Structures are given as C-alpha cells and as structure tokens.
Amino acid sequence: MNETIEHLLHHRSIRKFKPHQLDPKTVEILVRSAQAASTSSYQQAYAIIGVEESALKQQLVDVASGQAYVAENSYFFVFCIDYHKHVLAAEIASGSVDRTVETTEALIVGAVDAGLAAQNLVVAAESLGYGTVYIGSLRNDAAKVSELLALPDHVVPLFGVAVGLPDQEPGKKPRLPMDAVFHRNTYTDDDTMRQLLSEYEQETSSYYGERTDGRRTEGWVYQMAASMKDPKRTYMRDFLQEKRLARD
Ligand SMILES: Cc1cc2nc3c(=O)[nH]c(=O)nc-3n(C[C@H](O)[C@H](O)[C@H](O)COP(=O)(O)O)c2cc1C
C-alpha cells in the first residue's frame, strides 16, 4: 500500500460541495494531469471544456435533470471526443482525415482517450483533497450541450466532472466481487458468475438498506435489471452521425 493506492481505494463520488472556486493554478495542474494520460496512437482525441460562467453552468444543470452540483462546485469540466483538431491538422498538411475520424473505431479511440484523461484529472483532484463526481447526464441532451459550448463538427460531449471541497462524507459503495470482473486467462463460467452475483446482491442490498433506513432493499442485481430494462438516449446514434462521427 502507498499513498496513491490509498487515495484510489478511498474514492467515492461527492455530490455536495462547500462554496469555493478553484484558482487558475489548480485548474492548470488538473488539466496537465489529465493530459499526461496515455493516449491511443498519440492522437489526444479529446477536448476538455472548463465551464466557468455561472449562467452556462446553470443551463447544464437543466440538461442534467436539475442536479444542483453541476453548478454548485469549485469547477466544472466537460470531456468531449475531439477530432476537429485532426481535421485542421490534415488541412494544414494539405491532406484529409475525414474518412478516418468518421469511423466507429475512431469513436472508440476518442471515448477511451477522454475517459483516461478524465480519470487522471479525478485522481489528481482527489489527491489534493477535492471531491469529484462525473456527470453523464449531460448526454440527456448532447445537442444542447454541444450548442451551449459551441462544439464544432467532430466534437461531441461525453460527460462532465464536477470538482469541489466535499461538504458530505458518504460511505464507499461496495464494488463487485473481484472474481466477477477479473478473469484469469478465460472468462468465468456462468454458474460461478451467478453465485458471485447472488453474493453481491446480498451485500448491496444490506448496504442500501442501511443507507436508507430500510426504505430500499433491492441490491445491484435488481437495480441493474430495472435500470437497464429500457434503452436510454437512443437518439445518440443520429446525433453522433450529425456531428460527423461513427458514420462508418
Ligand atoms: C461516466 C460516468 C457518468 C456518471 N454520471 C453521473 C451523473 O450524471 N450523476 C451522478 O450523480 N453521478 C454520476 N456518476 C457517478 C456514478 O453514479 C458513481 O461513480 C457510481 O454510482 C459509483 O459510486 P462511487 O463513485 O461513489 O463509488 C457517473 C459516473 C461515471 C463514471
């Protein structure tokens, strides 16, 4: 164990922050940490938008179904897939990368790159004593976010990250048993997996039961079965294609 691993294992999302603003130097350190992440083929296929204007933050709260901590935080970042700069680079070099950046493969590369950069930023922020929460609900209306942030073609918003001084001390959410996510050599058989899921159902059911004074009794298994029953944000494929991504 060391300090880095202790920080990682201590992670929990924070959804209530003390009034405070990040100073520009800290913003820079966080963004530089994000940029230090590995990146597929050196592409750096992501953009990070720092949302600083409170009116703009408030409009993102509306997109995120009223989650107040999208505005009430020390700083709000939006992570995007970004191939706009590659299109410009190709233009400078009198070439074209349009066919490449419009593939599903490029979409995966951009999403992975953005995720790695974001998690670096989150780990850096948490190491400085800040709390964080990702905000995927920005995709409730990705077109609106795109318009608000003036994102050009080949740039799509994936999620936000709110950073701030924690004003709550939530417990850590139990993760799946390690054997349900870590498979040695080949994927675990279904009987073993069902057993692991049943154990996890019990554990998370008790966890939620304690956190809600018994009002909530279903654990992760039933939560997933219910929350993933109907597909979400099914407009996304059309939106991506309008933004000239994942066309091929
Ligand atoms: C990509 C992504 C999007 C998320 N979107 C939201 C969100 O919109 N609102 C929210 O309150 N939490 C959001 N979360 C936080 C998750 O709910 C949280 O990480 C998960 O329940 C595990 O809890 P923990 O982070 O406290 O361990 C998101 C997390 C990720 C990674």
PDB file of C-alpha atoms and ligand atoms in Angstrom:
ATOM      1  CA  MET A   1       0.000   0.000   0.000  1.00  0.00           C
ATOM      2  CA  ASN A   2       1.127   3.542  -0.668  1.00  0.00           C
ATOM      3  CA  GLU A   3      -0.483   6.973  -0.684  1.00  0.00           C
ATOM      4  CA  THR A   4      -1.570   6.768  -4.354  1.00  0.00           C
ATOM      5  CA  ILE A   5      -3.327   3.435  -3.862  1.00  0.00           C
ATOM      6  CA  GLU A   6      -4.895   4.611  -0.611  1.00  0.00           C
ATOM      7  CA  HIS A   7      -6.376   7.577  -2.498  1.00  0.00           C
ATOM      8  CA  LEU A   8      -7.715   5.303  -5.237  1.00  0.00           C
ATOM      9  CA  LEU A   9      -9.314   2.922  -2.750  1.00  0.00           C
ATOM     10  CA  HIS A  10     -10.855   5.821  -0.828  1.00  0.00           C
ATOM     11  CA  HIS A  11     -12.816   7.071  -3.871  1.00  0.00           C
ATOM     12  CA  ARG A  12     -16.487   7.895  -3.568  1.00  0.00           C
ATOM     13  CA  SER A  13     -18.458  10.392  -5.610  1.00  0.00           C
ATOM     14  CA  ILE A  14     -19.217  13.688  -3.870  1.00  0.00           C
ATOM     15  CA  ARG A  15     -22.479  15.458  -4.690  1.00  0.00           C
ATOM     16  CA  LYS A  16     -22.423  18.319  -2.171  1.00  0.00           C
ATOM     17  CA  PHE A  17     -19.622  20.864  -2.190  1.00  0.00           C
ATOM     18  CA  LYS A  18     -18.666  23.826   0.023  1.00  0.00           C
ATOM     19  CA  PRO A  19     -18.812  27.274  -1.605  1.00  0.00           C
ATOM     20  CA  HIS A  20     -15.344  27.702  -3.137  1.00  0.00           C
ATOM     21  CA  GLN A  21     -13.700  28.391  -6.504  1.00  0.00           C
ATOM     22  CA  LEU A  22     -10.628  26.654  -7.907  1.00  0.00           C
ATOM     23  CA  ASP A  23      -7.745  29.034  -8.516  1.00  0.00           C
ATOM     24  CA  PRO A  24      -6.338  29.088 -12.079  1.00  0.00           C
ATOM     25  CA  LYS A  25      -3.106  27.364 -10.990  1.00  0.00           C
ATOM     26  CA  THR A  26      -5.030  24.362  -9.634  1.00  0.00           C
ATOM     27  CA  VAL A  27      -7.151  24.203 -12.788  1.00  0.00           C
ATOM     28  CA  GLU A  28      -3.916  24.110 -14.771  1.00  0.00           C
ATOM     29  CA  ILE A  29      -2.437  21.317 -12.613  1.00  0.00           C
ATOM     30  CA  LEU A  30      -5.600  19.246 -13.040  1.00  0.00           C
ATOM     31  CA  VAL A  31      -5.690  19.718 -16.810  1.00  0.00           C
ATOM     32  CA  ARG A  32      -1.977  18.941 -17.128  1.00  0.00           C
ATOM     33  CA  SER A  33      -2.564  15.757 -15.114  1.00  0.00           C
ATOM     34  CA  ALA A  34      -5.387  14.826 -17.499  1.00  0.00           C
ATOM     35  CA  GLN A  35      -3.142  15.456 -20.489  1.00  0.00           C
ATOM     36  CA  ALA A  36      -0.410  13.229 -19.064  1.00  0.00           C
ATOM     37  CA  ALA A  37      -2.608  10.142 -19.525  1.00  0.00           C
ATOM     38  CA  SER A  38      -1.700   7.627 -22.191  1.00  0.00           C
ATOM     39  CA  THR A  39      -3.414   8.291 -25.494  1.00  0.00           C
ATOM     40  CA  SER A  40      -4.098   5.970 -28.393  1.00  0.00           C
ATOM     41  CA  SER A  41      -1.510   6.432 -31.189  1.00  0.00           C
ATOM     42  CA  TYR A  42      -0.624   9.828 -29.668  1.00  0.00           C
ATOM     43  CA  GLN A  43      -3.916  11.160 -31.050  1.00  0.00           C
ATOM     44  CA  GLN A  44      -5.112  13.003 -27.921  1.00  0.00           C
ATOM     45  CA  ALA A  45      -8.585  12.728 -29.382  1.00  0.00           C
ATOM     46  CA  TYR A  46     -10.423  14.621 -26.650  1.00  0.00           C
ATOM     47  CA  ALA A  47     -11.190  18.153 -25.576  1.00  0.00           C
ATOM     48  CA  ILE A  48     -11.788  19.455 -22.071  1.00  0.00           C
ATOM     49  CA  ILE A  49     -14.076  22.467 -21.729  1.00  0.00           C
ATOM     50  CA  GLY A  50     -13.769  24.382 -18.448  1.00  0.00           C
ATOM     51  CA  VAL A  51     -17.193  25.813 -17.696  1.00  0.00           C
ATOM     52  CA  GLU A  52     -16.608  28.972 -15.667  1.00  0.00           C
ATOM     53  CA  GLU A  53     -19.649  31.185 -16.298  1.00  0.00           C
ATOM     54  CA  SER A  54     -22.398  30.556 -13.766  1.00  0.00           C
ATOM     55  CA  ALA A  55     -25.196  31.185 -16.316  1.00  0.00           C
ATOM     56  CA  LEU A  56     -23.691  28.487 -18.528  1.00  0.00           C
ATOM     57  CA  LYS A  57     -23.332  26.092 -15.594  1.00  0.00           C
ATOM     58  CA  GLN A  58     -26.997  26.677 -14.763  1.00  0.00           C
ATOM     59  CA  GLN A  59     -28.017  25.709 -18.286  1.00  0.00           C
ATOM     60  CA  LEU A  60     -26.053  22.479 -17.869  1.00  0.00           C
ATOM     61  CA  VAL A  61     -27.958  21.821 -14.609  1.00  0.00           C
ATOM     62  CA  ASP A  62     -31.143  21.923 -16.687  1.00  0.00           C
ATOM     63  CA  VAL A  63     -29.719  19.416 -19.171  1.00  0.00           C
ATOM     64  CA  ALA A  64     -28.659  17.181 -16.264  1.00  0.00           C
ATOM     65  CA  SER A  65     -32.242  16.942 -14.922  1.00  0.00           C
ATOM     66  CA  GLY A  66     -31.656  19.514 -12.181  1.00  0.00           C
ATOM     67  CA  GLN A  67     -28.578  18.015 -10.490  1.00  0.00           C
ATOM     68  CA  ALA A  68     -27.575  21.129  -8.499  1.00  0.00           C
ATOM     69  CA  TYR A  69     -23.950  20.078  -8.060  1.00  0.00           C
ATOM     70  CA  VAL A  70     -23.410  20.629 -11.792  1.00  0.00           C
ATOM     71  CA  ALA A  71     -23.420  24.353 -10.886  1.00  0.00           C
ATOM     72  CA  GLU A  72     -22.599  24.308  -7.172  1.00  0.00           C
ATOM     73  CA  ASN A  73     -18.963  23.260  -7.234  1.00  0.00           C
ATOM     74  CA  SER A  74     -15.457  24.727  -7.367  1.00  0.00           C
ATOM     75  CA  TYR A  75     -15.063  23.943 -11.054  1.00  0.00           C
ATOM     76  CA  PHE A  76     -16.881  22.076 -13.811  1.00  0.00           C
ATOM     77  CA  PHE A  77     -15.148  20.305 -16.688  1.00  0.00           C
ATOM     78  CA  VAL A  78     -16.808  18.807 -19.753  1.00  0.00           C
ATOM     79  CA  PHE A  79     -14.947  15.996 -21.528  1.00  0.00           C
ATOM     80  CA  CYS A  80     -15.545  15.535 -25.246  1.00  0.00           C
ATOM     81  CA  ILE A  81     -14.363  13.318 -28.065  1.00  0.00           C
ATOM     82  CA  ASP A  82     -12.496  15.718 -30.331  1.00  0.00           C
ATOM     83  CA  TYR A  83     -11.314  15.110 -33.876  1.00  0.00           C
ATOM     84  CA  HIS A  84     -11.754  18.715 -35.009  1.00  0.00           C
ATOM     85  CA  LYS A  85      -8.077  19.428 -34.449  1.00  0.00           C
ATOM     86  CA  HIS A  86      -7.080  16.391 -36.512  1.00  0.00           C
ATOM     87  CA  VAL A  87      -9.210  17.648 -39.403  1.00  0.00           C
ATOM     88  CA  LEU A  88      -7.444  21.024 -39.147  1.00  0.00           C
ATOM     89  CA  ALA A  89      -4.038  19.323 -38.893  1.00  0.00           C
ATOM     90  CA  ALA A  90      -4.778  17.419 -42.080  1.00  0.00           C
ATOM     91  CA  GLU A  91      -5.840  20.647 -43.803  1.00  0.00           C
ATOM     92  CA  ILE A  92      -2.569  22.292 -42.759  1.00  0.00           C
ATOM     93  CA  ALA A  93      -0.728  19.330 -44.256  1.00  0.00           C
ATOM     94  CA  SER A  94      -2.892  19.576 -47.412  1.00  0.00           C
ATOM     95  CA  GLY A  95      -4.493  16.220 -46.712  1.00  0.00           C
ATOM     96  CA  SER A  96      -7.716  14.804 -45.321  1.00  0.00           C
ATOM     97  CA  VAL A  97      -8.522  12.522 -42.381  1.00  0.00           C
ATOM     98  CA  ASP A  98     -12.302  12.809 -42.712  1.00  0.00           C
ATOM     99  CA  ARG A  99     -12.809   9.147 -43.661  1.00  0.00           C
ATOM    100  CA  THR A 100     -10.743   8.003 -40.661  1.00  0.00           C
ATOM    101  CA  VAL A 101     -12.260  10.236 -37.987  1.00  0.00           C
ATOM    102  CA  GLU A 102     -15.779   9.292 -39.078  1.00  0.00           C
ATOM    103  CA  THR A 103     -15.341   5.569 -38.284  1.00  0.00           C
ATOM    104  CA  THR A 104     -16.714   3.659 -35.289  1.00  0.00           C
ATOM    105  CA  GLU A 105     -13.105   2.767 -34.446  1.00  0.00           C
ATOM    106  CA  ALA A 106     -12.280   6.486 -34.112  1.00  0.00           C
ATOM    107  CA  LEU A 107     -15.292   6.920 -31.843  1.00  0.00           C
ATOM    108  CA  ILE A 108     -13.965   4.182 -29.550  1.00  0.00           C
ATOM    109  CA  VAL A 109     -10.474   5.697 -29.550  1.00  0.00           C
ATOM    110  CA  GLY A 110     -11.831   9.141 -28.672  1.00  0.00           C
ATOM    111  CA  ALA A 111     -14.104   7.828 -25.921  1.00  0.00           C
ATOM    112  CA  VAL A 112     -11.277   5.787 -24.363  1.00  0.00           C
ATOM    113  CA  ASP A 113      -8.841   8.712 -24.589  1.00  0.00           C
ATOM    114  CA  ALA A 114     -11.350  11.068 -22.952  1.00  0.00           C
ATOM    115  CA  GLY A 115     -12.080   8.548 -20.198  1.00  0.00           C
ATOM    116  CA  LEU A 116      -8.413   8.051 -19.388  1.00  0.00           C
ATOM    117  CA  ALA A 117      -7.761  11.793 -19.302  1.00  0.00           C
ATOM    118  CA  ALA A 118     -10.803  12.383 -17.097  1.00  0.00           C
ATOM    119  CA  GLN A 119      -9.846   9.709 -14.614  1.00  0.00           C
ATOM    120  CA  ASN A 120      -6.340  11.185 -14.366  1.00  0.00           C
ATOM    121  CA  LEU A 121      -7.944  14.532 -13.567  1.00  0.00           C
ATOM    122  CA  VAL A 122     -10.216  12.933 -10.976  1.00  0.00           C
ATOM    123  CA  VAL A 123      -7.336  11.122  -9.281  1.00  0.00           C
ATOM    124  CA  ALA A 124      -5.252  14.316  -9.256  1.00  0.00           C
ATOM    125  CA  ALA A 125      -8.157  16.304  -7.772  1.00  0.00           C
ATOM    126  CA  GLU A 126      -8.820  13.679  -5.107  1.00  0.00           C
ATOM    127  CA  SER A 127      -5.120  13.581  -4.206  1.00  0.00           C
ATOM    128  CA  LEU A 128      -5.379  17.325  -3.478  1.00  0.00           C
ATOM    129  CA  GLY A 129      -8.323  16.732  -1.124  1.00  0.00           C
ATOM    130  CA  TYR A 130     -11.127  17.637  -3.537  1.00  0.00           C
ATOM    131  CA  GLY A 131     -14.214  15.554  -4.132  1.00  0.00           C
ATOM    132  CA  THR A 132     -15.466  14.796  -7.635  1.00  0.00           C
ATOM    133  CA  VAL A 133     -18.446  13.432  -9.489  1.00  0.00           C
ATOM    134  CA  TYR A 134     -18.823  12.501 -13.133  1.00  0.00           C
ATOM    135  CA  ILE A 135     -21.952  13.776 -14.895  1.00  0.00           C
ATOM    136  CA  GLY A 136     -23.066  11.520 -17.712  1.00  0.00           C
ATOM    137  CA  SER A 137     -26.493  13.160 -17.608  1.00  0.00           C
ATOM    138  CA  LEU A 138     -25.117  15.814 -19.942  1.00  0.00           C
ATOM    139  CA  ARG A 139     -25.984  13.281 -22.630  1.00  0.00           C
ATOM    140  CA  ASN A 140     -29.666  13.763 -21.759  1.00  0.00           C
ATOM    141  CA  ASP A 141     -29.393  16.481 -24.383  1.00  0.00           C
ATOM    142  CA  ALA A 142     -25.995  16.280 -26.047  1.00  0.00           C
ATOM    143  CA  ALA A 143     -27.167  18.559 -28.864  1.00  0.00           C
ATOM    144  CA  LYS A 144     -27.993  21.313 -26.345  1.00  0.00           C
ATOM    145  CA  VAL A 145     -24.607  20.899 -24.600  1.00  0.00           C
ATOM    146  CA  SER A 146     -22.939  20.988 -27.981  1.00  0.00           C
ATOM    147  CA  GLU A 147     -24.729  24.227 -28.833  1.00  0.00           C
ATOM    148  CA  LEU A 148     -24.044  25.845 -25.427  1.00  0.00           C
ATOM    149  CA  LEU A 149     -20.320  25.056 -25.647  1.00  0.00           C
ATOM    150  CA  ALA A 150     -20.072  25.881 -29.365  1.00  0.00           C
ATOM    151  CA  LEU A 151     -18.649  22.467 -30.224  1.00  0.00           C
ATOM    152  CA  PRO A 152     -17.760  22.127 -33.919  1.00  0.00           C
ATOM    153  CA  ASP A 153     -18.271  19.058 -36.118  1.00  0.00           C
ATOM    154  CA  HIS A 154     -16.260  16.015 -34.980  1.00  0.00           C
ATOM    155  CA  VAL A 155     -16.545  17.118 -31.315  1.00  0.00           C
ATOM    156  CA  VAL A 156     -19.162  15.545 -29.023  1.00  0.00           C
ATOM    157  CA  PRO A 157     -19.649  15.917 -25.266  1.00  0.00           C
ATOM    158  CA  LEU A 158     -19.337  12.678 -23.277  1.00  0.00           C
ATOM    159  CA  PHE A 159     -19.665  13.669 -19.612  1.00  0.00           C
ATOM    160  CA  GLY A 160     -18.843  16.368 -17.095  1.00  0.00           C
ATOM    161  CA  VAL A 161     -16.680  16.233 -13.979  1.00  0.00           C
ATOM    162  CA  ALA A 162     -17.561  18.461 -11.024  1.00  0.00           C
ATOM    163  CA  VAL A 163     -14.720  19.201  -8.615  1.00  0.00           C
ATOM    164  CA  GLY A 164     -15.088  20.797  -5.195  1.00  0.00           C
ATOM    165  CA  LEU A 165     -14.456  20.750  -1.473  1.00  0.00           C
ATOM    166  CA  PRO A 166     -16.568  17.926  -0.018  1.00  0.00           C
ATOM    167  CA  ASP A 167     -19.478  19.009   2.160  1.00  0.00           C
ATOM    168  CA  GLN A 168     -20.596  15.440   2.848  1.00  0.00           C
ATOM    169  CA  GLU A 169     -18.908  12.215   3.890  1.00  0.00           C
ATOM    170  CA  PRO A 170     -20.682   9.411   2.009  1.00  0.00           C
ATOM    171  CA  GLY A 171     -19.713   5.805   2.562  1.00  0.00           C
ATOM    172  CA  LYS A 172     -17.847   3.891  -0.083  1.00  0.00           C
ATOM    173  CA  LYS A 173     -20.085   1.940  -2.472  1.00  0.00           C
ATOM    174  CA  PRO A 174     -19.163  -1.749  -2.470  1.00  0.00           C
ATOM    175  CA  ARG A 175     -17.795  -2.961  -5.789  1.00  0.00           C
ATOM    176  CA  LEU A 176     -18.463  -6.320  -7.435  1.00  0.00           C
ATOM    177  CA  PRO A 177     -16.519  -9.254  -6.015  1.00  0.00           C
ATOM    178  CA  MET A 178     -13.114  -9.153  -7.667  1.00  0.00           C
ATOM    179  CA  ASP A 179     -13.667 -12.516  -9.404  1.00  0.00           C
ATOM    180  CA  ALA A 180     -16.700 -11.103 -11.200  1.00  0.00           C
ATOM    181  CA  VAL A 181     -14.540  -8.580 -13.028  1.00  0.00           C
ATOM    182  CA  PHE A 182     -11.094 -10.188 -13.002  1.00  0.00           C
ATOM    183  CA  HIS A 183     -10.918 -13.399 -15.042  1.00  0.00           C
ATOM    184  CA  ARG A 184      -7.749 -15.417 -15.080  1.00  0.00           C
ATOM    185  CA  ASN A 185      -6.938 -16.486 -18.655  1.00  0.00           C
ATOM    186  CA  THR A 186     -10.516 -17.153 -19.757  1.00  0.00           C
ATOM    187  CA  TYR A 187     -13.922 -15.710 -18.863  1.00  0.00           C
ATOM    188  CA  THR A 188     -15.506 -17.249 -15.760  1.00  0.00           C
ATOM    189  CA  ASP A 189     -18.323 -19.816 -16.250  1.00  0.00           C
ATOM    190  CA  ASP A 190     -21.954 -18.761 -15.734  1.00  0.00           C
ATOM    191  CA  ASP A 191     -22.545 -20.847 -12.588  1.00  0.00           C
ATOM    192  CA  THR A 192     -19.646 -19.161 -10.818  1.00  0.00           C
ATOM    193  CA  MET A 193     -20.786 -15.775 -12.059  1.00  0.00           C
ATOM    194  CA  ARG A 194     -24.372 -16.362 -10.874  1.00  0.00           C
ATOM    195  CA  GLN A 195     -23.048 -17.308  -7.433  1.00  0.00           C
ATOM    196  CA  LEU A 196     -20.904 -14.170  -7.289  1.00  0.00           C
ATOM    197  CA  LEU A 197     -23.865 -12.024  -8.358  1.00  0.00           C
ATOM    198  CA  SER A 198     -26.048 -13.564  -5.697  1.00  0.00           C
ATOM    199  CA  GLU A 199     -23.437 -12.756  -3.018  1.00  0.00           C
ATOM    200  CA  TYR A 200     -23.147  -9.230  -4.364  1.00  0.00           C
ATOM    201  CA  GLU A 201     -26.932  -8.819  -4.333  1.00  0.00           C
ATOM    202  CA  GLN A 202     -26.935  -9.615  -0.602  1.00  0.00           C
ATOM    203  CA  GLU A 203     -24.060  -7.257   0.118  1.00  0.00           C
ATOM    204  CA  THR A 204     -25.502  -4.309  -1.819  1.00  0.00           C
ATOM    205  CA  SER A 205     -28.992  -4.930  -0.509  1.00  0.00           C
ATOM    206  CA  SER A 206     -27.667  -4.587   3.072  1.00  0.00           C
ATOM    207  CA  TYR A 207     -25.639  -1.536   2.037  1.00  0.00           C
ATOM    208  CA  TYR A 208     -28.695   0.241   0.589  1.00  0.00           C
ATOM    209  CA  GLY A 209     -30.858  -0.952   3.495  1.00  0.00           C
ATOM    210  CA  GLU A 210     -28.501   0.724   5.985  1.00  0.00           C
ATOM    211  CA  ARG A 211     -28.158   3.890   3.903  1.00  0.00           C
ATOM    212  CA  THR A 212     -31.928   4.336   3.530  1.00  0.00           C
ATOM    213  CA  ASP A 213     -33.132   3.082   6.942  1.00  0.00           C
ATOM    214  CA  GLY A 214     -34.630   0.045   5.240  1.00  0.00           C
ATOM    215  CA  ARG A 215     -36.614   2.007   2.623  1.00  0.00           C
ATOM    216  CA  ARG A 216     -34.607   0.447  -0.171  1.00  0.00           C
ATOM    217  CA  THR A 217     -33.943  -3.257  -0.146  1.00  0.00           C
ATOM    218  CA  GLU A 218     -33.031  -4.202  -3.704  1.00  0.00           C
ATOM    219  CA  GLY A 219     -29.347  -4.666  -4.423  1.00  0.00           C
ATOM    220  CA  TRP A 220     -27.227  -4.319  -7.536  1.00  0.00           C
ATOM    221  CA  VAL A 221     -28.701  -7.279  -9.442  1.00  0.00           C
ATOM    222  CA  TYR A 222     -32.275  -5.983  -9.286  1.00  0.00           C
ATOM    223  CA  GLN A 223     -31.115  -2.390  -9.695  1.00  0.00           C
ATOM    224  CA  MET A 224     -29.388  -3.245 -12.985  1.00  0.00           C
ATOM    225  CA  ALA A 225     -32.263  -5.390 -14.228  1.00  0.00           C
ATOM    226  CA  ALA A 226     -34.647  -2.462 -13.686  1.00  0.00           C
ATOM    227  CA  SER A 227     -32.456   0.478 -14.693  1.00  0.00           C
ATOM    228  CA  MET A 228     -31.182  -1.217 -17.868  1.00  0.00           C
ATOM    229  CA  LYS A 229     -34.528  -2.662 -18.983  1.00  0.00           C
ATOM    230  CA  ASP A 230     -35.254   0.144 -21.424  1.00  0.00           C
ATOM    231  CA  PRO A 231     -32.545   1.623 -23.648  1.00  0.00           C
ATOM    232  CA  LYS A 232     -31.546   5.201 -22.831  1.00  0.00           C
ATOM    233  CA  ARG A 233     -30.657   8.146 -25.059  1.00  0.00           C
ATOM    234  CA  THR A 234     -31.459   6.261 -28.235  1.00  0.00           C
ATOM    235  CA  TYR A 235     -31.106   9.490 -30.197  1.00  0.00           C
ATOM    236  CA  MET A 236     -27.341   9.221 -29.714  1.00  0.00           C
ATOM    237  CA  ARG A 237     -26.519   7.383 -32.944  1.00  0.00           C
ATOM    238  CA  ASP A 238     -28.238  10.037 -35.062  1.00  0.00           C
ATOM    239  CA  PHE A 239     -26.623  12.803 -33.029  1.00  0.00           C
ATOM    240  CA  LEU A 240     -23.137  11.321 -33.479  1.00  0.00           C
ATOM    241  CA  GLN A 241     -23.690  10.999 -37.202  1.00  0.00           C
ATOM    242  CA  GLU A 242     -24.913  14.594 -37.428  1.00  0.00           C
ATOM    243  CA  LYS A 243     -21.681  15.622 -35.710  1.00  0.00           C
ATOM    244  CA  ARG A 244     -19.853  13.551 -38.367  1.00  0.00           C
ATOM    245  CA  LEU A 245     -18.688  10.735 -36.098  1.00  0.00           C
ATOM    246  CA  ALA A 246     -19.356   6.956 -36.254  1.00  0.00           C
ATOM    247  CA  ARG A 247     -20.675   7.133 -39.818  1.00  0.00           C
ATOM    248  CA  ASP A 248     -18.762   4.090 -40.963  1.00  0.00           C
TER     249      ASP A 248
HETATM  250  C1  LIG B   1     -19.221   8.293 -16.947  1.00  0.00           C
HETATM  251  C2  LIG B   1     -19.948   8.467 -15.623  1.00  0.00           C
HETATM  252  C3  LIG B   1     -21.111   9.206 -15.579  1.00  0.00           C
HETATM  253  C4  LIG B   1     -21.756   9.438 -14.356  1.00  0.00           C
HETATM  254  N1  LIG B   1     -22.858  10.253 -14.328  1.00  0.00           N
HETATM  255  C5  LIG B   1     -23.375  10.619 -13.142  1.00  0.00           C
HETATM  256  C6  LIG B   1     -24.415  11.592 -13.088  1.00  0.00           C
HETATM  257  O1  LIG B   1     -24.894  12.102 -14.090  1.00  0.00           O
HETATM  258  N2  LIG B   1     -24.882  11.955 -11.866  1.00  0.00           N
HETATM  259  C7  LIG B   1     -24.374  11.429 -10.714  1.00  0.00           C
HETATM  260  O2  LIG B   1     -24.838  11.832  -9.640  1.00  0.00           O
HETATM  261  N3  LIG B   1     -23.397  10.509 -10.731  1.00  0.00           N
HETATM  262  C8  LIG B   1     -22.883  10.090 -11.910  1.00  0.00           C
HETATM  263  N4  LIG B   1     -21.844   9.194 -11.952  1.00  0.00           N
HETATM  264  C9  LIG B   1     -21.304   8.644 -10.699  1.00  0.00           C
HETATM  265  C10 LIG B   1     -21.701   7.181 -10.511  1.00  0.00           C
HETATM  266  O3  LIG B   1     -23.058   7.107 -10.176  1.00  0.00           O
HETATM  267  C11 LIG B   1     -20.821   6.583  -9.400  1.00  0.00           C
HETATM  268  O4  LIG B   1     -19.463   6.644  -9.789  1.00  0.00           O
HETATM  269  C12 LIG B   1     -21.201   5.140  -9.108  1.00  0.00           C
HETATM  270  O5  LIG B   1     -22.506   5.042  -8.604  1.00  0.00           O
HETATM  271  C13 LIG B   1     -20.253   4.548  -8.049  1.00  0.00           C
HETATM  272  O6  LIG B   1     -20.251   5.329  -6.887  1.00  0.00           O
HETATM  273  P1  LIG B   1     -18.918   5.985  -6.318  1.00  0.00           P
HETATM  274  O7  LIG B   1     -18.284   6.813  -7.392  1.00  0.00           O
HETATM  275  O8  LIG B   1     -19.346   6.820  -5.129  1.00  0.00           O
HETATM  276  O9  LIG B   1     -18.024   4.858  -5.886  1.00  0.00           O
HETATM  277  C14 LIG B   1     -21.229   8.890 -13.155  1.00  0.00           C
HETATM  278  C15 LIG B   1     -20.066   8.105 -13.218  1.00  0.00           C
HETATM  279  C16 LIG B   1     -19.429   7.905 -14.434  1.00  0.00           C
HETATM  280  C17 LIG B   1     -18.151   7.105 -14.466  1.00  0.00           C
END
